[in-house]
Each structure stands twice: as C-alpha cells, then as structure tokens.
XYZ file of C-alpha atoms in Angstrom:
290
model
C 43.143 4.818 0.022
C 42.549 7.781 2.917
C 41.694 5.783 6.263
C 38.869 7.187 7.899
C 39.482 9.301 10.853
C 38.735 8.654 14.416
C 36.257 10.553 14.033
C 34.183 8.958 11.390
C 34.861 5.513 12.844
C 33.196 7.366 15.972
C 30.261 8.395 13.503
C 29.361 5.361 11.252
C 29.785 2.997 14.679
C 27.940 5.006 16.449
C 25.322 4.924 13.171
C 25.522 1.248 13.502
C 24.348 1.071 16.708
C 21.075 3.202 16.037
C 20.444 1.843 12.795
C 20.331 -1.979 14.241
C 18.323 -0.779 17.220
C 15.999 0.735 14.498
C 15.617 -2.687 12.751
C 15.023 -4.856 16.073
C 12.913 -2.230 17.113
C 10.877 -2.435 13.829
C 11.132 -6.369 13.550
C 10.102 -7.777 16.966
C 6.798 -6.731 16.828
C 6.259 -8.586 13.807
C 8.129 -11.405 14.668
C 6.105 -11.675 17.576
C 2.205 -11.326 15.254
C 3.770 -14.297 13.426
C 4.302 -16.111 16.401
C 1.313 -15.616 17.834
C 0.052 -16.870 14.931
C 1.084 -20.201 14.833
C 0.813 -20.579 18.861
C -1.366 -22.403 21.383
C -4.315 -20.441 22.909
C -2.974 -21.490 26.478
C 0.355 -19.993 25.540
C -1.089 -16.691 23.853
C -3.558 -15.780 26.787
C -0.552 -16.691 29.466
C 1.663 -14.463 27.530
C 4.052 -16.715 26.897
C 4.925 -16.505 22.903
C 7.543 -13.851 22.066
C 9.719 -14.344 18.987
C 9.194 -18.400 18.456
C 5.802 -20.561 18.732
C 5.001 -22.201 21.527
C 2.085 -25.363 21.670
C 2.122 -24.989 17.424
C -1.565 -25.114 15.750
C -2.793 -24.135 12.740
C -6.535 -24.195 14.167
C -6.732 -20.829 12.714
C -5.133 -20.635 9.508
C -7.377 -23.816 8.621
C -10.510 -22.804 9.510
C -9.751 -19.658 6.461
C -8.110 -21.933 4.190
C -10.615 -24.521 3.850
C -12.884 -21.219 3.502
C -13.901 -20.565 -0.579
C -15.229 -17.331 0.032
C -11.800 -16.397 1.884
C -10.352 -17.256 -2.073
C -13.239 -15.888 -3.448
C -12.681 -12.167 -0.836
C -8.646 -12.748 -1.716
C -9.492 -12.809 -5.665
C -11.580 -9.928 -5.400
C -8.378 -8.060 -2.945
C -6.454 -8.557 -6.143
C -8.613 -7.749 -8.439
C -9.645 -4.184 -6.444
C -5.778 -3.663 -5.939
C -4.408 -3.989 -9.229
C -7.533 -2.151 -10.767
C -7.769 0.703 -8.472
C -4.163 0.887 -8.449
C -3.272 1.295 -12.538
C -6.170 4.172 -12.286
C -4.891 6.014 -9.854
C -1.037 6.029 -11.572
C -2.087 6.731 -14.678
C -4.459 9.552 -13.452
C -1.528 10.828 -10.853
C 0.810 10.907 -13.244
C -1.486 13.254 -15.894
C -2.159 15.500 -13.938
C 1.020 15.536 -11.914
C 2.751 15.511 -15.638
C 0.849 18.964 -15.709
C 1.181 21.147 -13.219
C 4.763 20.608 -13.517
C 4.366 23.003 -16.185
C 5.454 26.141 -14.708
C 4.505 28.022 -17.448
C 0.646 26.422 -18.139
C -2.113 29.217 -17.460
C -4.597 28.564 -14.162
C -1.295 26.673 -12.784
C -1.909 28.098 -9.091
C -5.937 27.511 -8.721
C -5.215 23.868 -10.284
C -2.394 22.979 -7.265
C -4.922 24.778 -5.180
C -8.560 22.409 -6.103
C -6.014 19.320 -5.111
C -4.820 21.007 -2.127
C -8.328 21.626 -1.050
C -9.121 18.641 -0.623
C -6.759 17.608 1.256
C -8.605 19.307 4.094
C -12.244 19.649 3.379
C -14.363 16.397 1.396
C -17.686 16.275 0.843
C -18.751 14.106 3.670
C -19.622 10.540 3.935
C -23.171 10.604 3.484
C -23.486 12.731 0.065
C -20.362 10.844 -1.131
C -22.364 7.623 -0.814
C -25.767 9.460 -2.116
C -22.855 10.043 -5.593
C -22.058 6.770 -5.507
C -25.848 4.965 -5.067
C -26.926 7.369 -7.501
C -23.716 7.117 -10.055
C -24.653 3.456 -10.360
C -20.862 2.673 -8.728
C -22.454 0.286 -5.884
C -21.118 -3.484 -6.122
C -18.769 -3.000 -8.369
C -14.788 -1.943 -8.621
C -15.419 1.594 -9.419
C -16.489 1.963 -6.138
C -13.651 1.923 -4.634
C -11.446 2.551 -7.309
C -12.794 6.010 -8.090
C -13.316 8.096 -5.074
C -9.636 7.423 -3.888
C -8.522 8.105 -7.513
C -5.817 10.728 -6.902
C -3.846 10.658 -3.125
C -3.035 14.565 -2.791
C 0.408 14.252 -1.196
C 1.278 11.446 -3.873
C 0.474 14.185 -6.815
C 2.602 16.821 -5.004
C 5.184 14.682 -4.505
C 5.171 13.447 -8.482
C 4.880 16.652 -9.593
C 8.122 18.528 -7.180
C 10.230 15.291 -9.104
C 8.523 15.802 -12.469
C 9.772 19.840 -11.672
C 13.846 19.225 -10.922
C 13.875 17.022 -14.766
C 16.101 18.788 -17.310
C 13.984 20.555 -19.242
C 16.077 19.927 -22.664
C 15.819 16.568 -22.663
C 11.903 17.513 -23.029
C 13.089 20.224 -25.937
C 15.287 17.659 -27.862
C 12.072 15.542 -27.866
C 10.005 18.282 -28.901
C 12.118 19.167 -32.248
C 12.849 15.891 -33.050
C 9.144 15.943 -33.288
C 7.046 13.804 -30.601
C 4.338 15.201 -29.004
C 2.880 15.709 -25.759
C 2.242 12.472 -24.638
C 4.983 11.028 -26.747
C 7.295 12.818 -24.598
C 6.014 11.247 -21.050
C 5.070 8.264 -22.441
C 8.836 8.079 -24.210
C 11.478 10.742 -22.034
C 9.518 11.394 -18.713
C 8.586 8.427 -17.724
C 11.497 5.936 -18.099
C 13.703 8.647 -16.229
C 10.872 8.714 -13.266
C 10.887 5.398 -12.475
C 12.206 6.295 -9.096
C 9.572 7.799 -8.440
C 6.621 5.936 -10.460
C 7.487 2.817 -8.468
C 7.652 4.500 -5.083
C 3.883 5.891 -5.971
C 2.518 1.843 -6.897
C 4.045 1.149 -3.394
C 2.452 3.265 -1.546
C -1.079 3.032 -3.944
C -1.236 -0.846 -4.042
C -0.313 -0.572 -0.198
C -3.749 1.199 0.693
C -6.240 -0.304 -1.939
C -4.765 -3.850 -0.262
C -5.475 -2.624 3.694
C -8.010 -0.867 2.028
C -11.866 -2.176 3.886
C -14.092 0.169 4.646
C -15.067 2.029 0.830
C -16.247 -2.263 0.299
C -17.944 -2.771 3.468
C -19.597 1.384 2.368
C -20.585 0.182 -1.476
C -20.402 -3.932 -1.688
C -23.854 -5.572 -0.826
C -22.992 -9.411 -1.698
C -20.137 -10.556 0.520
C -18.968 -12.525 -2.639
C -18.042 -9.115 -3.779
C -16.448 -8.152 -0.817
C -12.459 -7.472 -0.614
C -10.422 -10.005 1.742
C -10.169 -7.562 4.426
C -13.495 -7.240 5.239
C -13.809 -11.462 5.235
C -11.020 -11.128 8.045
C -12.748 -8.128 9.828
C -16.095 -10.517 9.802
C -14.172 -12.925 10.865
C -12.824 -11.625 13.850
C -15.932 -10.141 14.722
C -17.111 -13.700 14.520
C -14.819 -14.989 16.730
C -14.379 -12.543 19.204
C -17.859 -11.879 19.535
C -18.311 -15.903 20.434
C -20.120 -16.880 16.877
C -18.144 -18.870 14.099
C -20.592 -21.099 11.406
C -19.034 -24.625 11.880
C -16.738 -24.656 14.801
C -16.641 -26.130 18.094
C -16.202 -24.319 21.897
C -12.055 -25.729 21.665
C -11.799 -24.190 17.718
C -13.218 -21.060 18.854
C -11.158 -20.258 21.365
C -8.024 -21.099 19.480
C -10.062 -18.599 16.554
C -10.728 -15.847 19.433
C -6.827 -15.954 20.932
C -4.625 -15.532 17.724
C -7.537 -14.342 14.470
C -5.623 -10.777 15.022
C -2.640 -11.610 14.251
C -3.807 -14.403 11.111
C -4.945 -11.400 10.115
C -1.868 -9.212 10.634
C -0.021 -12.098 8.606
C -1.804 -12.944 5.896
C -2.816 -9.402 4.859
C 0.718 -8.531 4.603
C 2.226 -11.626 3.151
C 1.668 -10.144 -0.149
C 3.225 -6.567 0.012
C 6.004 -7.770 1.674
C 6.559 -10.000 -1.365
C 6.097 -7.694 -3.625
C 8.682 -5.019 -1.525
C 11.737 -6.223 -2.547
C 11.066 -5.559 -6.113
C 9.708 -2.104 -5.899
C 12.588 -1.161 -3.396
C 15.473 -1.127 -5.478
C 14.203 2.053 -7.404
C 14.436 3.466 -4.234
C 18.413 4.256 -4.384
C 18.880 4.513 -8.246
C 20.262 7.042 -9.663
C 18.096 6.948 -12.787
C 18.694 10.393 -13.520
C 22.984 9.738 -13.800
C 24.606 10.656 -16.938
C 20.951 11.755 -18.437
C 21.947 15.467 -19.344
C 25.947 16.165 -20.263
C 26.739 19.233 -19.010
C-alpha cells in the first residue's frame, strides 16, 4: 500500500476542515429552527434559543395537530405531490428521451421551444384564464399540469440519455424491442441515478408549492398543508386565531414560523436518505464491455 505524500495529507486535511465547516454552517440554522419550534415565547423573544429548546413548549404543535383541517390538508399535499410528480416524470422522461436522439428531425426546434419557456411565460392572468376555461380549478390537475415539465430537469435528463451507449439500444432493437420497450427495459434501469434525482427535485418543488393552490383552489378542504400553515402564520401574526387565548396566541406568534419549517421539511428529510444513494451509485459500471 502506497503511503500518501505530505502534500496529499495536507490537501485531505484542508478538505476535511472546509467540509466540516460547511456542515456546521448548514446544520446550525436548521437545528436552531427545531429548537425554536419547541421553545417558549419569552425565551424566543429574548434571543436565548440556540441549539437546544429553552422553556420547552408544545402549544403551537398542539393547536396544529388537534385541527382536523390540518390532517385533511396534509393528505391533500401528499396526493398532489404524488400525482404531480408522476405526471412530471412521465412527460419529462419521454420528452428528454426524444430530444436525446440526434437523428430526430426537428430536434433543434423542439429544444428551442423548451428553452424558450425558461425565459418567457404567458403571465399570471392568462394562465389563470386558461386554467379556469379548461375547468381545472379545484382539482389536482390545476397543480400538476401547469408545472409538469421543468426545462432545467428536462435538459439534465436529455444530457444523461445522450451519454448512454448506443450499442445497448442497437442490440435491443436487434432483439425485437420497440422504442417504448427500449426505454422501459434498457434505458430507465440504467438511469436510476438521474430518475431518482429528478423525482426528488419534482417532489420537493410540489411539496413546498403553495401559490398554485392558493390561486386555483376556492375551498379550504382542497388546500395543501402549505396554504394551511400560511393562513396560520397570518392569523397568529395578525392577532386573530379562532379558539386560541391571548397567551396561546402569543406563543403561536413567537414560534409559528419555526413550526412551519419543521412540519414542511420533515417528510422530505425522511425520504431523502432513501434517494441519496442513487446520486453516487455507478449504475453504468460494467454495462458495456469494450
């Protein structure tokens, strides 16, 4: 075993220190938010909360969890996220696979159309009129369809598909597979890393989204949890919260933002470890023998 040189040891040491500082800087704000969500009003307003809760308090969590509308809206968020992510992945994958074929006629025009939408949109009012005229208001499609394709994600998947060995697809064609068969049985199994990444990007985007629902949903029982928590923040900071006394209202107003961040980030944090392994996996290792 070759011993690392002095310069290599210094390089690894400096890298370790820098990455440790990055981790600390990244974790500190989140840990502080978690601590604030469980802290008392007086300690929060006095700035005494750092990494550990002070004046442990669950008032805001109790108010949120005891509300049946919270759980209804939470279920809506799960439904909207799942449906919208599935629709987005199907459309993005198919579009990216088509654009990855350099022999496709009109490929440049299709890429240009996609890129054009990154810089120019129809605007808020035309989009609202379109969604309303199509009868999509108060439905999951009002959230899923207008944001179904992210051009950035599309271009990333396109670049990934272009780097796949063409020999694999040619061999599959000789074996009699159709275009969809090649995509489903050859391309996608070799693209777990990019697919997992896109699923994470889309699901986080749809999970955190609130403006589309706020715009296209008229009934509170159809709202996602992000809109519920927004309304709770507005009620607490505005000085009105039905069913809450003055003391409870002060506590809610003190740490409602921290509770909001924790409740919206927790599901994504639970899912991320199961997806993260695909980011570094060598899915192409040994796929083609030279």
